[in-house]
Backbone as CSV, one residue per row, in Angstrom:
resi,resn,N_x,N_y,N_z,CA_x,CA_y,CA_z,C_x,C_y,C_z
1,MET,-0.821,0.572,36.548,-0.245,1.835,36.941,-0.048,1.823,38.454
2,MET,1.140,2.211,38.844,1.436,2.345,40.268,1.990,3.741,40.500
3,ALA,1.445,4.434,41.467,1.937,5.765,41.797,2.678,5.721,43.126
4,MET,3.938,6.103,43.099,4.757,6.244,44.300,5.366,7.647,44.329
5,PRO,4.550,8.680,44.239,5.119,10.028,44.156,5.924,10.422,45.389
6,GLN,5.620,9.825,46.540,6.389,10.124,47.746,7.828,9.664,47.596
7,ASP,8.076,8.722,46.673,9.423,8.224,46.401,9.944,8.711,45.050
8,GLY,9.201,9.617,44.421,9.706,10.280,43.232,9.416,9.629,41.903
9,PHE,8.418,8.715,41.849,8.106,8.147,40.538,6.701,7.555,40.500
10,CYS,6.214,7.421,39.259,4.976,6.702,38.977,5.263,5.772,37.810
11,PHE,4.764,4.567,37.896,5.013,3.532,36.895,3.794,3.358,36.009
12,LEU,3.983,3.571,34.708,2.925,3.346,33.735,3.085,1.932,33.186
13,ALA,2.068,1.119,33.333,2.130,-0.294,32.940,1.790,-0.459,31.459
14,THR,2.788,-0.773,30.667,2.570,-1.039,29.252,2.207,-2.506,29.073
15,THR,1.522,-2.828,27.976,1.060,-4.198,27.741,2.187,-5.098,27.245
16,LYS,2.170,-6.339,27.706,3.083,-7.387,27.245,4.552,-7.001,27.413
17,THR,4.871,-6.382,28.577,6.254,-5.948,28.817,6.787,-6.347,30.190
18,GLY,6.091,-7.218,30.894,6.524,-7.580,32.234,6.022,-6.629,33.303
19,SER,5.093,-5.746,32.938,4.596,-4.772,33.910,3.881,-5.441,35.081
20,THR,3.211,-6.557,34.820,2.513,-7.260,35.903,3.520,-7.822,36.906
21,SER,4.676,-8.259,36.425,5.735,-8.736,37.326,6.257,-7.603,38.204
22,LEU,6.477,-6.441,37.595,6.935,-5.291,38.374,5.873,-4.877,39.394
23,GLU,4.619,-4.894,38.984,3.550,-4.545,39.917,3.496,-5.528,41.083
24,ALA,3.613,-6.816,40.777,3.570,-7.817,41.843,4.715,-7.615,42.837
25,ALA,5.875,-7.215,42.330,7.045,-7.040,43.192,6.974,-5.766,44.036
26,PHE,6.336,-4.720,43.510,6.390,-3.418,44.176,5.051,-2.869,44.659
27,GLN,3.958,-3.567,44.444,2.639,-2.997,44.734,2.449,-2.589,46.192
28,ARG,3.092,-3.259,47.103,2.892,-2.907,48.516,3.448,-1.530,48.856
29,HIS,4.283,-0.963,47.974,4.859,0.358,48.203,4.046,1.478,47.540
30,ALA,3.038,1.109,46.755,2.295,2.103,45.972,1.321,2.899,46.827
31,GLN,1.248,4.192,46.559,0.206,5.022,47.163,-1.103,4.817,46.415
32,LEU,-1.002,4.657,45.111,-2.150,4.348,44.260,-1.768,3.195,43.359
33,LEU,-2.695,2.257,43.180,-2.466,1.101,42.316,-3.721,0.861,41.490
34,ALA,-3.584,0.901,40.181,-4.713,0.629,39.287,-4.441,-0.693,38.574
35,ARG,-5.268,-1.685,38.844,-5.076,-3.010,38.233,-6.214,-3.394,37.312
36,ARG,-7.417,-2.888,37.600,-8.580,-3.198,36.781,-9.426,-1.943,36.667
37,PRO,-10.113,-1.786,35.565,-10.088,-2.574,34.333,-8.773,-2.368,33.583
38,PRO,-8.512,-3.208,32.560,-7.237,-3.117,31.827,-6.926,-1.719,31.296
39,ARG,-7.933,-0.978,30.851,-7.660,0.363,30.316,-7.147,1.298,31.407
40,MET,-7.550,1.047,32.651,-7.029,1.858,33.752,-5.628,1.389,34.122
41,LYS,-5.435,0.082,34.182,-4.109,-0.462,34.504,-3.081,0.026,33.495
42,HIS,-3.460,0.018,32.217,-2.533,0.384,31.144,-2.789,1.797,30.633
43,MET,-3.088,2.726,31.530,-3.355,4.094,31.086,-2.116,4.691,30.427
44,THR,-2.374,5.474,29.398,-1.296,6.121,28.666,-0.780,7.322,29.455
45,ALA,0.331,7.861,28.988,0.884,9.054,29.631,-0.092,10.223,29.534
46,ARG,-0.808,10.331,28.397,-1.794,11.414,28.259,-2.932,11.266,29.271
47,THR,-3.411,10.044,29.436,-4.476,9.818,30.417,-3.971,10.116,31.819
48,PHE,-2.740,9.691,32.104,-2.150,9.995,33.407,-2.126,11.506,33.631
49,ASP,-1.646,12.252,32.620,-1.577,13.716,32.734,-2.953,14.323,32.993
50,ALA,-3.956,13.818,32.267,-5.292,14.409,32.342,-6.056,14.004,33.600
51,VAL,-5.843,12.779,34.069,-6.677,12.241,35.150,-5.944,12.162,36.490
52,LEU,-4.788,11.514,36.519,-4.144,11.266,37.814,-3.194,12.360,38.264
53,ALA,-2.484,12.990,37.336,-1.558,14.049,37.756,-2.272,15.138,38.556
54,PRO,-3.470,15.576,38.143,-4.165,16.579,38.965,-4.542,16.062,40.362
55,VAL,-4.889,14.800,40.464,-5.215,14.217,41.774,-3.975,14.230,42.661
56,LEU,-2.839,13.773,42.097,-1.606,13.752,42.882,-1.193,15.169,43.282
57,GLU,-1.360,16.110,42.364,-1.021,17.499,42.689,-1.908,18.020,43.825
58,HIS,-3.176,17.676,43.778,-4.106,18.099,44.842,-3.642,17.606,46.211
59,TYR,-3.002,16.436,46.223,-2.546,15.851,47.483,-1.058,16.088,47.745
60,GLY,-0.518,17.151,47.134,0.831,17.578,47.498,1.961,17.062,46.644
61,HIS,1.649,16.489,45.480,2.702,15.950,44.618,2.606,16.571,43.226
62,PRO,3.144,17.780,43.044,3.109,18.378,41.710,3.898,17.533,40.712
63,ARG,3.531,17.640,39.446,4.120,16.767,38.414,5.637,16.869,38.348
64,ASP,6.215,18.004,38.652,7.673,18.112,38.583,8.382,17.502,39.802
65,SER,7.608,16.905,40.718,8.212,16.299,41.909,8.434,14.793,41.759
66,TYR,8.038,14.224,40.634,8.226,12.791,40.405,8.439,12.531,38.918
67,GLU,9.017,11.376,38.619,9.268,10.968,37.245,8.236,9.928,36.817
68,LEU,7.967,9.877,35.518,7.172,8.789,34.948,8.125,7.751,34.400
69,LEU,7.760,6.494,34.604,8.595,5.357,34.217,7.728,4.355,33.466
70,CYS,8.268,3.763,32.401,7.565,2.664,31.731,8.584,1.752,31.052
71,VAL,8.096,0.641,30.547,8.916,-0.351,29.854,8.346,-0.531,28.450
72,VAL,9.232,-0.615,27.460,8.804,-0.887,26.083,9.512,-2.143,25.582
73,ARG,8.907,-2.769,24.598,9.429,-4.024,24.057,9.717,-3.860,22.573
74,GLU,10.690,-4.589,22.077,10.995,-4.555,20.649,9.708,-4.894,19.911
75,PRO,9.264,-4.056,18.965,7.922,-4.201,18.403,7.586,-5.548,17.776
76,VAL,8.507,-6.171,17.052,8.182,-7.464,16.436,7.986,-8.513,17.531
77,ASP,8.846,-8.500,18.533,8.706,-9.423,19.666,7.402,-9.149,20.414
78,TRP,7.027,-7.886,20.526,5.785,-7.482,21.192,4.568,-8.020,20.440
79,VAL,4.565,-7.869,19.119,3.457,-8.385,18.298,3.387,-9.905,18.438
80,HIS,4.552,-10.566,18.445,4.592,-12.026,18.603,4.006,-12.439,19.951
81,SER,4.304,-11.670,21.010,3.749,-11.959,22.331,2.228,-11.805,22.336
82,TRP,1.719,-10.773,21.665,0.266,-10.603,21.562,-0.367,-11.787,20.838
83,TRP,0.258,-12.231,19.766,-0.254,-13.368,19.000,-0.328,-14.615,19.896
84,ARG,0.733,-14.876,20.657,0.742,-16.032,21.560,-0.321,-15.880,22.648
85,TYR,-0.434,-14.684,23.214,-1.414,-14.430,24.277,-2.836,-14.680,23.782
86,ARG,-3.129,-14.234,22.588,-4.473,-14.396,22.045,-4.754,-15.832,21.575
87,ALA,-3.737,-16.665,21.527,-3.913,-18.060,21.117,-4.175,-18.984,22.309
88,ARG,-4.109,-18.449,23.524,-4.290,-19.305,24.703,-5.705,-19.879,24.720
89,PRO,-5.899,-21.037,25.329,-7.209,-21.692,25.329,-8.342,-20.815,25.862
90,GLU,-8.054,-19.953,26.861,-9.094,-19.096,27.441,-9.673,-18.111,26.425
91,ALA,-8.918,-17.828,25.353,-9.380,-16.864,24.345,-10.124,-17.535,23.193
92,ALA,-10.150,-18.874,23.182,-10.800,-19.594,22.084,-12.249,-19.149,21.931
93,GLY,-12.629,-18.895,20.697,-13.999,-18.505,20.405,-14.285,-17.022,20.534
94,THR,-13.315,-16.249,21.014,-13.509,-14.803,21.115,-13.072,-14.140,19.803
95,PRO,-13.549,-12.923,19.532,-13.176,-12.248,18.286,-11.672,-12.014,18.133
96,ASN,-10.955,-11.873,19.242,-9.513,-11.613,19.174,-8.656,-12.864,19.156
97,SER,-9.261,-14.044,19.261,-8.494,-15.286,19.329,-7.632,-15.474,18.081
98,THR,-6.407,-15.924,18.314,-5.512,-16.254,17.198,-5.301,-17.765,17.099
99,ALA,-6.133,-18.539,17.778,-6.049,-19.992,17.659,-6.278,-20.356,16.197
100,GLY,-5.354,-21.095,15.631,-5.467,-21.504,14.232,-5.028,-20.440,13.244
101,VAL,-4.542,-19.305,13.740,-4.058,-18.224,12.870,-2.537,-18.202,12.953
102,SER,-1.860,-18.254,11.833,-0.400,-18.213,11.849,0.084,-16.832,12.270
103,PHE,1.312,-16.776,12.759,1.866,-15.475,13.125,1.982,-14.584,11.902
104,GLU,2.335,-15.185,10.763,2.422,-14.412,9.516,1.095,-13.703,9.231
105,ALA,-0.003,-14.447,9.339,-1.319,-13.877,9.053,-1.668,-12.791,10.061
106,PHE,-1.351,-13.031,11.338,-1.617,-12.035,12.369,-0.807,-10.770,12.114
107,ALA,0.466,-10.934,11.777,1.324,-9.781,11.496,0.788,-8.980,10.319
108,GLU,0.313,-9.674,9.297,-0.254,-8.986,8.137,-1.493,-8.186,8.527
109,ARG,-2.295,-8.725,9.455,-3.482,-8.000,9.942,-3.088,-6.751,10.728
110,VAL,-1.998,-6.862,11.478,-1.508,-5.711,12.230,-1.038,-4.619,11.256
111,VAL,-0.259,-5.009,10.268,0.276,-4.047,9.303,-0.845,-3.399,8.495
112,SER,-1.874,-4.173,8.149,-2.990,-3.629,7.355,-3.897,-2.697,8.164
113,GLY,-3.771,-2.756,9.497,-4.638,-1.943,10.353,-5.880,-2.682,10.817
114,GLU,-6.069,-3.921,10.345,-7.228,-4.705,10.780,-7.155,-4.994,12.285
115,VAL,-5.932,-5.237,12.789,-5.692,-5.440,14.219,-4.870,-4.257,14.705
116,HIS,-5.390,-3.546,15.708,-4.683,-2.382,16.247,-4.199,-2.712,17.658
117,LEU,-2.887,-2.747,17.827,-2.313,-3.064,19.134,-1.834,-1.832,19.880
118,GLY,-1.765,-0.713,19.204,-1.263,0.493,19.833,0.134,0.827,19.351
119,SER,0.784,1.704,20.087,2.096,2.213,19.706,2.807,2.711,20.944
120,TRP,4.102,2.423,21.061,4.875,2.934,22.193,4.934,4.453,22.143
121,VAL,5.101,4.995,20.929,5.170,6.451,20.799,3.875,7.082,21.290
122,GLU,2.741,6.510,20.893,1.455,7.043,21.350,1.279,6.842,22.849
123,PHE,1.701,5.692,23.365,1.550,5.413,24.796,2.322,6.431,25.629
124,THR,3.515,6.792,25.180,4.380,7.668,25.970,4.169,9.149,25.672
125,ARG,3.299,9.470,24.726,3.054,10.876,24.394,2.267,11.535,25.516
126,THR,2.798,12.634,26.026,2.135,13.359,27.102,1.315,14.513,26.526
127,LEU,0.526,15.127,27.379,-0.256,16.286,26.944,0.681,17.442,26.605
128,PRO,0.288,18.298,25.679,1.132,19.452,25.337,1.477,20.269,26.577
129,GLY,2.747,20.622,26.674,3.208,21.419,27.800,3.523,20.637,29.058
130,ARG,3.322,19.327,29.032,3.606,18.492,30.197,4.960,17.808,30.014
131,PRO,5.640,17.442,31.108,6.928,16.756,30.976,6.777,15.421,30.239
132,ALA,7.812,15.042,29.536,7.824,13.750,28.847,7.971,12.622,29.865
133,VAL,7.729,11.390,29.410,8.029,10.227,30.254,9.547,10.203,30.403
134,GLU,10.014,10.343,31.636,11.447,10.537,31.872,12.274,9.261,31.763
135,ARG,11.701,8.131,32.163,12.476,6.885,32.195,11.756,5.819,31.401
136,ILE,12.371,5.420,30.304,11.822,4.350,29.461,12.872,3.253,29.399
137,TYR,12.514,2.083,29.926,13.418,0.933,29.936,12.989,-0.074,28.880
138,ARG,13.952,-0.825,28.397,13.661,-1.916,27.467,13.198,-3.139,28.253
139,TYR,12.281,-3.876,27.653,11.781,-5.117,28.245,12.926,-6.065,28.593
140,GLU,13.910,-6.135,27.712,15.026,-7.058,27.965,15.908,-6.577,29.121
141,ASN,15.690,-5.358,29.606,16.408,-4.820,30.761,15.462,-4.582,31.942
142,LEU,14.482,-5.447,32.065,13.494,-5.317,33.142,14.163,-5.288,34.515
143,ASP,15.262,-6.029,34.647,15.979,-6.051,35.920,16.539,-4.677,36.267
144,ARG,16.920,-3.889,35.262,17.433,-2.539,35.526,16.309,-1.616,36.004
145,ALA,15.139,-1.776,35.408,13.985,-0.995,35.865,13.672,-1.351,37.315
146,ALA,13.691,-2.651,37.622,13.413,-3.097,38.997,14.463,-2.557,39.967
147,ALA,15.739,-2.563,39.549,16.806,-2.061,40.425,16.645,-0.566,40.680
148,TRP,16.268,0.191,39.641,16.075,1.633,39.816,14.903,1.894,40.771
149,MET,13.801,1.158,40.579,12.634,1.333,41.440,12.984,0.982,42.887
150,ALA,13.686,-0.127,43.075,14.073,-0.544,44.431,14.964,0.509,45.078
151,GLY,15.876,1.084,44.293,16.751,2.127,44.818,15.970,3.342,45.275
152,ARG,14.984,3.747,44.487,14.157,4.891,44.865,13.354,4.597,46.132
153,LEU,12.912,3.357,46.263,12.095,2.973,47.413,12.941,2.666,48.648
154,GLY,14.264,2.465,48.444,15.133,2.125,49.560,14.928,0.706,50.048
155,VAL,14.632,-0.202,49.105,14.425,-1.615,49.459,15.372,-2.481,48.632
156,ALA,15.505,-3.731,49.032,16.325,-4.669,48.266,15.664,-4.934,46.917
157,VAL,16.489,-5.176,45.912,15.960,-5.491,44.581,15.265,-6.849,44.667
158,PRO,13.988,-6.907,44.353,13.256,-8.171,44.493,13.509,-9.116,43.318
159,GLN,13.261,-10.379,43.568,13.212,-11.361,42.485,11.878,-11.151,41.790
160,LEU,11.896,-10.859,40.505,10.642,-10.599,39.806,9.898,-11.904,39.548
161,PRO,8.650,-11.991,39.960,7.869,-13.197,39.689,7.505,-13.275,38.208
162,ARG,7.364,-14.476,37.698,6.928,-14.658,36.307,5.414,-14.825,36.323
163,VAL,4.719,-13.764,35.951,3.262,-13.777,35.926,2.770,-13.257,34.592
164,ASN,1.583,-13.708,34.196,0.945,-13.247,32.968,1.842,-13.437,31.744
165,VAL,2.527,-14.579,31.683,3.451,-14.869,30.583,2.691,-15.582,29.474
166,SER,2.865,-15.107,28.242,2.192,-15.736,27.104,2.745,-17.134,26.864
167,PRO,1.899,-18.064,26.386,2.373,-19.417,26.102,3.497,-19.394,25.067
168,ARG,4.399,-20.338,25.164,5.505,-20.422,24.203,4.998,-20.956,22.869
169,SER,5.689,-20.552,21.809,5.371,-21.050,20.475,6.619,-20.958,19.627
170,GLY,6.821,-21.959,18.806,8.000,-21.981,17.946,7.778,-21.321,16.606
171,SER,6.604,-20.743,16.390,6.309,-20.144,15.094,7.218,-18.958,14.830
172,GLY,7.916,-19.018,13.713,8.809,-17.933,13.334,8.107,-16.938,12.434
173,ILE,8.909,-16.094,11.832,8.369,-15.061,10.950,9.292,-14.911,9.754
174,ALA,8.708,-14.763,8.598,9.491,-14.566,7.384,10.208,-13.226,7.439
175,THR,11.352,-13.159,6.812,12.133,-11.925,6.775,11.320,-10.768,6.208
176,THR,10.529,-11.055,5.176,9.728,-9.986,4.556,8.653,-9.466,5.514
177,THR,8.046,-10.374,6.284,7.019,-9.944,7.236,7.652,-9.164,8.380
178,ARG,8.825,-9.616,8.830,9.542,-8.868,9.866,9.825,-7.450,9.374
179,ALA,10.275,-7.335,8.137,10.574,-6.014,7.576,9.313,-5.147,7.513
180,LEU,8.168,-5.759,7.156,6.914,-5.004,7.108,6.530,-4.498,8.498
181,LEU,6.667,-5.362,9.511,6.350,-4.954,10.881,7.293,-3.845,11.350
182,GLU,8.585,-3.990,11.056,9.546,-2.970,11.474,9.266,-1.638,10.793
183,GLN,8.829,-1.690,9.536,8.475,-0.465,8.831,7.205,0.141,9.442
184,HIS,6.219,-0.721,9.710,4.955,-0.266,10.296,5.183,0.404,11.656
185,PHE,6.090,-0.159,12.444,6.382,0.344,13.785,7.711,1.106,13.831
186,ALA,8.072,1.766,12.746,9.391,2.418,12.660,9.641,3.379,13.827
187,ASP,8.662,4.198,14.173,8.846,5.144,15.283,8.991,4.415,16.610
188,ASP,8.287,3.302,16.756,8.366,2.510,17.986,9.704,1.771,18.075
189,VAL,10.209,1.315,16.935,11.539,0.690,16.904,12.564,1.708,17.375
190,ALA,12.461,2.942,16.872,13.410,3.987,17.271,13.296,4.291,18.765
191,LEU,12.065,4.346,19.290,11.886,4.595,20.709,12.503,3.475,21.536
192,HIS,12.269,2.233,21.126,12.864,1.090,21.825,14.390,1.169,21.790
193,ASP,14.944,1.479,20.623,16.404,1.564,20.493,16.983,2.645,21.397
194,ALA,16.230,3.728,21.604,16.713,4.841,22.432,16.482,4.608,23.919
195,ALA,15.693,3.602,24.279,15.361,3.345,25.688,16.590,2.844,26.443
196,ARG,16.485,2.899,27.785,17.609,2.498,28.642,17.847,1.007,28.580
Protein backbone atom coordinates (compact mmCIF):
# COMPACT_ATOMS: atom_id res chain seq x y z
CA MET A 1 0.00 0.00 0.00
CA MET A 2 1.27 3.41 -0.94
CA ALA A 3 -0.49 6.60 0.09
CA MET A 4 0.04 9.73 -2.01
CA PRO A 5 -2.99 11.76 -0.92
CA GLN A 6 -1.15 15.02 -1.61
CA ASP A 7 -1.24 13.94 -5.28
CA GLY A 8 -4.80 12.66 -5.15
CA PHE A 9 -4.48 8.90 -4.82
CA CYS A 10 -3.62 5.89 -2.69
CA PHE A 11 -2.52 2.59 -4.18
CA LEU A 12 -3.84 -0.66 -2.73
CA ALA A 13 -1.40 -3.48 -3.48
CA THR A 14 -3.20 -6.61 -4.62
CA THR A 15 -1.40 -9.97 -4.62
CA LYS A 16 0.24 -11.41 -7.75
CA THR A 17 -0.61 -8.38 -9.91
CA GLY A 18 2.66 -6.50 -10.36
CA SER A 19 2.01 -4.32 -7.32
CA THR A 20 5.59 -4.78 -6.11
CA SER A 21 6.84 -3.40 -9.45
CA LEU A 22 4.61 -0.35 -9.11
CA GLU A 23 5.77 0.14 -5.54
CA ALA A 24 9.42 -0.10 -6.56
CA ALA A 25 8.86 2.50 -9.28
CA PHE A 26 6.88 4.99 -7.19
CA GLN A 27 7.77 4.43 -3.52
CA ARG A 28 9.97 7.51 -3.25
CA HIS A 29 6.86 9.65 -3.86
CA ALA A 30 4.76 8.01 -1.12
CA GLN A 31 3.77 9.82 2.05
CA LEU A 32 3.04 6.43 3.60
CA LEU A 33 4.37 3.07 2.42
CA ALA A 34 3.38 -0.27 3.93
CA ARG A 35 5.56 -3.16 2.75
CA ARG A 36 5.62 -5.53 5.71
CA PRO A 37 3.99 -7.60 7.03
CA PRO A 38 2.21 -8.91 3.90
CA ARG A 39 -1.25 -8.37 5.43
CA MET A 40 -0.42 -4.69 5.84
CA LYS A 41 1.13 -4.39 2.37
CA HIS A 42 -1.94 -6.04 0.83
CA MET A 43 -4.59 -4.37 2.99
CA THR A 44 -8.08 -4.50 1.57
CA ALA A 45 -10.20 -1.47 0.81
CA ARG A 46 -12.21 -2.15 3.99
CA THR A 47 -9.06 -2.19 6.11
CA PHE A 48 -7.89 0.99 4.41
CA ASP A 49 -11.25 2.64 5.21
CA ALA A 50 -11.16 1.49 8.83
CA VAL A 51 -7.47 2.07 9.63
CA LEU A 52 -5.69 4.45 7.26
CA ALA A 53 -8.42 6.74 5.94
CA PRO A 54 -8.98 8.19 9.44
CA VAL A 55 -5.23 8.77 9.85
CA LEU A 56 -5.03 10.56 6.50
CA GLU A 57 -8.12 12.61 7.36
CA HIS A 58 -6.54 13.60 10.69
CA TYR A 59 -3.58 14.96 8.73
CA GLY A 60 -5.65 17.00 6.29
CA HIS A 61 -6.62 14.49 3.60
CA PRO A 62 -10.33 13.66 3.79
CA ARG A 63 -11.37 10.56 1.85
CA ASP A 64 -13.10 12.57 -0.88
CA SER A 65 -9.81 14.37 -1.65
CA TYR A 66 -8.09 11.32 -3.18
CA GLU A 67 -8.90 8.22 -5.22
CA LEU A 68 -8.18 4.58 -4.41
CA LEU A 69 -6.37 2.64 -7.10
CA CYS A 70 -5.62 -1.07 -7.49
CA VAL A 71 -4.81 -3.71 -10.10
CA VAL A 72 -6.70 -6.97 -10.67
CA ARG A 73 -5.72 -10.02 -12.68
CA GLU A 74 -7.77 -12.45 -14.74
CA PRO A 75 -8.71 -15.02 -12.06
CA VAL A 76 -7.51 -18.21 -13.78
CA ASP A 77 -4.17 -16.57 -14.61
CA TRP A 78 -4.03 -15.29 -11.00
CA VAL A 79 -4.59 -18.79 -9.57
CA HIS A 80 -1.91 -20.13 -11.95
CA SER A 81 0.52 -17.46 -10.70
CA TRP A 82 -0.17 -18.47 -7.08
CA TRP A 83 0.46 -22.12 -7.97
CA ARG A 84 3.81 -21.22 -9.58
CA TYR A 85 4.77 -18.95 -6.66
CA ARG A 86 4.08 -21.67 -4.12
CA ALA A 87 6.14 -24.17 -6.13
CA ARG A 88 9.37 -22.17 -5.82
CA PRO A 89 12.23 -23.91 -3.97
CA GLU A 90 12.00 -21.49 -1.00
CA ALA A 91 8.48 -22.80 -0.27
CA ALA A 92 9.48 -26.48 -0.28
CA GLY A 93 8.36 -28.25 2.86
CA THR A 94 5.89 -25.56 3.90
CA PRO A 95 2.15 -26.29 4.22
CA ASN A 96 1.37 -24.06 1.21
CA SER A 97 4.01 -25.58 -1.10
CA THR A 98 2.74 -26.78 -4.47
CA ALA A 99 5.97 -28.60 -5.34
CA GLY A 100 4.87 -31.89 -6.86
CA VAL A 101 1.24 -30.74 -7.08
CA SER A 102 -0.24 -30.33 -10.55
CA PHE A 103 -2.05 -27.14 -11.44
CA GLU A 104 -5.19 -29.20 -11.99
CA ALA A 105 -5.02 -30.49 -8.41
CA PHE A 106 -4.31 -27.02 -7.03
CA ALA A 107 -7.22 -25.54 -8.98
CA GLU A 108 -9.52 -28.24 -7.64
CA ARG A 109 -8.41 -27.36 -4.09
CA VAL A 110 -9.19 -23.71 -4.75
CA VAL A 111 -12.65 -24.52 -6.11
CA SER A 112 -13.42 -26.88 -3.20
CA GLY A 113 -12.47 -24.18 -0.68
CA GLU A 114 -9.52 -26.17 0.70
CA VAL A 115 -7.21 -23.38 -0.56
CA HIS A 116 -8.50 -19.83 -0.08
CA LEU A 117 -6.76 -17.18 -2.15
CA GLY A 118 -9.26 -14.39 -1.68
CA SER A 119 -11.41 -12.47 -4.12
CA TRP A 120 -11.07 -9.24 -6.09
CA VAL A 121 -14.64 -8.35 -5.20
CA GLU A 122 -13.90 -8.81 -1.50
CA PHE A 123 -10.57 -6.97 -1.78
CA THR A 124 -12.21 -3.92 -3.38
CA ARG A 125 -15.29 -3.87 -1.14
CA THR A 126 -15.29 -0.73 0.98
CA LEU A 127 -17.05 -0.07 4.27
CA PRO A 128 -20.74 0.83 4.00
CA GLY A 129 -21.19 4.48 3.14
CA ARG A 130 -17.60 4.91 1.96
CA PRO A 131 -16.58 5.67 -1.65
CA ALA A 132 -15.82 2.69 -3.87
CA VAL A 133 -12.34 1.97 -5.22
CA GLU A 134 -12.37 4.52 -8.04
CA ARG A 135 -9.65 3.15 -10.33
CA ILE A 136 -9.27 -0.55 -11.03
CA TYR A 137 -6.76 -1.49 -13.73
CA ARG A 138 -6.19 -4.86 -15.34
CA TYR A 139 -2.86 -6.58 -14.74
CA GLU A 140 -2.31 -6.78 -18.48
CA ASN A 141 -2.60 -2.95 -18.56
CA LEU A 142 -0.09 -2.31 -15.78
CA ASP A 143 1.59 0.28 -18.00
CA ARG A 144 -1.63 2.32 -18.04
CA ALA A 145 -1.80 2.29 -14.26
CA ALA A 146 1.84 3.42 -14.14
CA ALA A 147 1.16 6.19 -16.69
CA TRP A 148 -1.84 7.45 -14.69
CA MET A 149 0.18 7.44 -11.45
CA ALA A 150 3.10 9.23 -13.11
CA GLY A 151 0.71 11.84 -14.50
CA ARG A 152 -0.75 12.51 -11.07
CA LEU A 153 2.73 12.79 -9.60
CA GLY A 154 3.99 15.00 -12.44
CA VAL A 155 6.92 12.69 -13.22
CA ALA A 156 8.05 10.75 -16.27
CA VAL A 157 6.49 7.32 -16.70
CA PRO A 158 9.09 4.94 -15.25
CA GLN A 159 10.27 1.65 -16.67
CA LEU A 160 8.64 -0.87 -14.35
CA PRO A 161 11.17 -3.25 -12.81
CA ARG A 162 10.41 -6.98 -12.92
CA VAL A 163 10.36 -8.00 -9.27
CA ASN A 164 8.67 -10.78 -7.30
CA VAL A 165 7.85 -12.69 -10.51
CA SER A 166 6.66 -16.27 -10.11
CA PRO A 167 8.78 -18.96 -11.80
CA ARG A 168 7.66 -19.96 -15.29
CA SER A 169 5.87 -23.24 -15.86
CA GLY A 170 4.42 -24.86 -18.94
CA SER A 171 1.67 -26.65 -17.04
CA GLY A 172 -1.66 -26.02 -18.71
CA ILE A 173 -5.19 -26.49 -17.51
CA ALA A 174 -8.01 -28.64 -18.79
CA THR A 175 -10.99 -26.84 -20.28
CA THR A 176 -13.26 -28.32 -17.62
CA THR A 177 -11.02 -27.09 -14.79
CA ARG A 178 -10.80 -23.64 -16.37
CA ALA A 179 -14.60 -23.56 -16.51
CA LEU A 180 -14.81 -24.58 -12.83
CA LEU A 181 -12.40 -21.80 -11.83
CA GLU A 182 -14.27 -19.23 -13.94
CA GLN A 183 -17.53 -20.30 -12.33
CA HIS A 184 -15.98 -20.20 -8.84
CA PHE A 185 -14.62 -16.69 -9.49
CA ALA A 186 -17.57 -15.47 -11.60
CA ASP A 187 -17.89 -12.15 -9.75
CA ASP A 188 -14.13 -11.61 -9.97
CA VAL A 189 -14.15 -12.39 -13.71
CA ALA A 190 -16.85 -9.73 -14.12
CA LEU A 191 -14.84 -7.22 -12.07
CA HIS A 192 -11.74 -7.91 -14.16
CA ASP A 193 -13.73 -7.54 -17.39
CA ALA A 194 -15.08 -4.17 -16.19
CA ALA A 195 -11.64 -2.88 -15.12
CA ARG A 196 -9.71 -0.29 -17.14
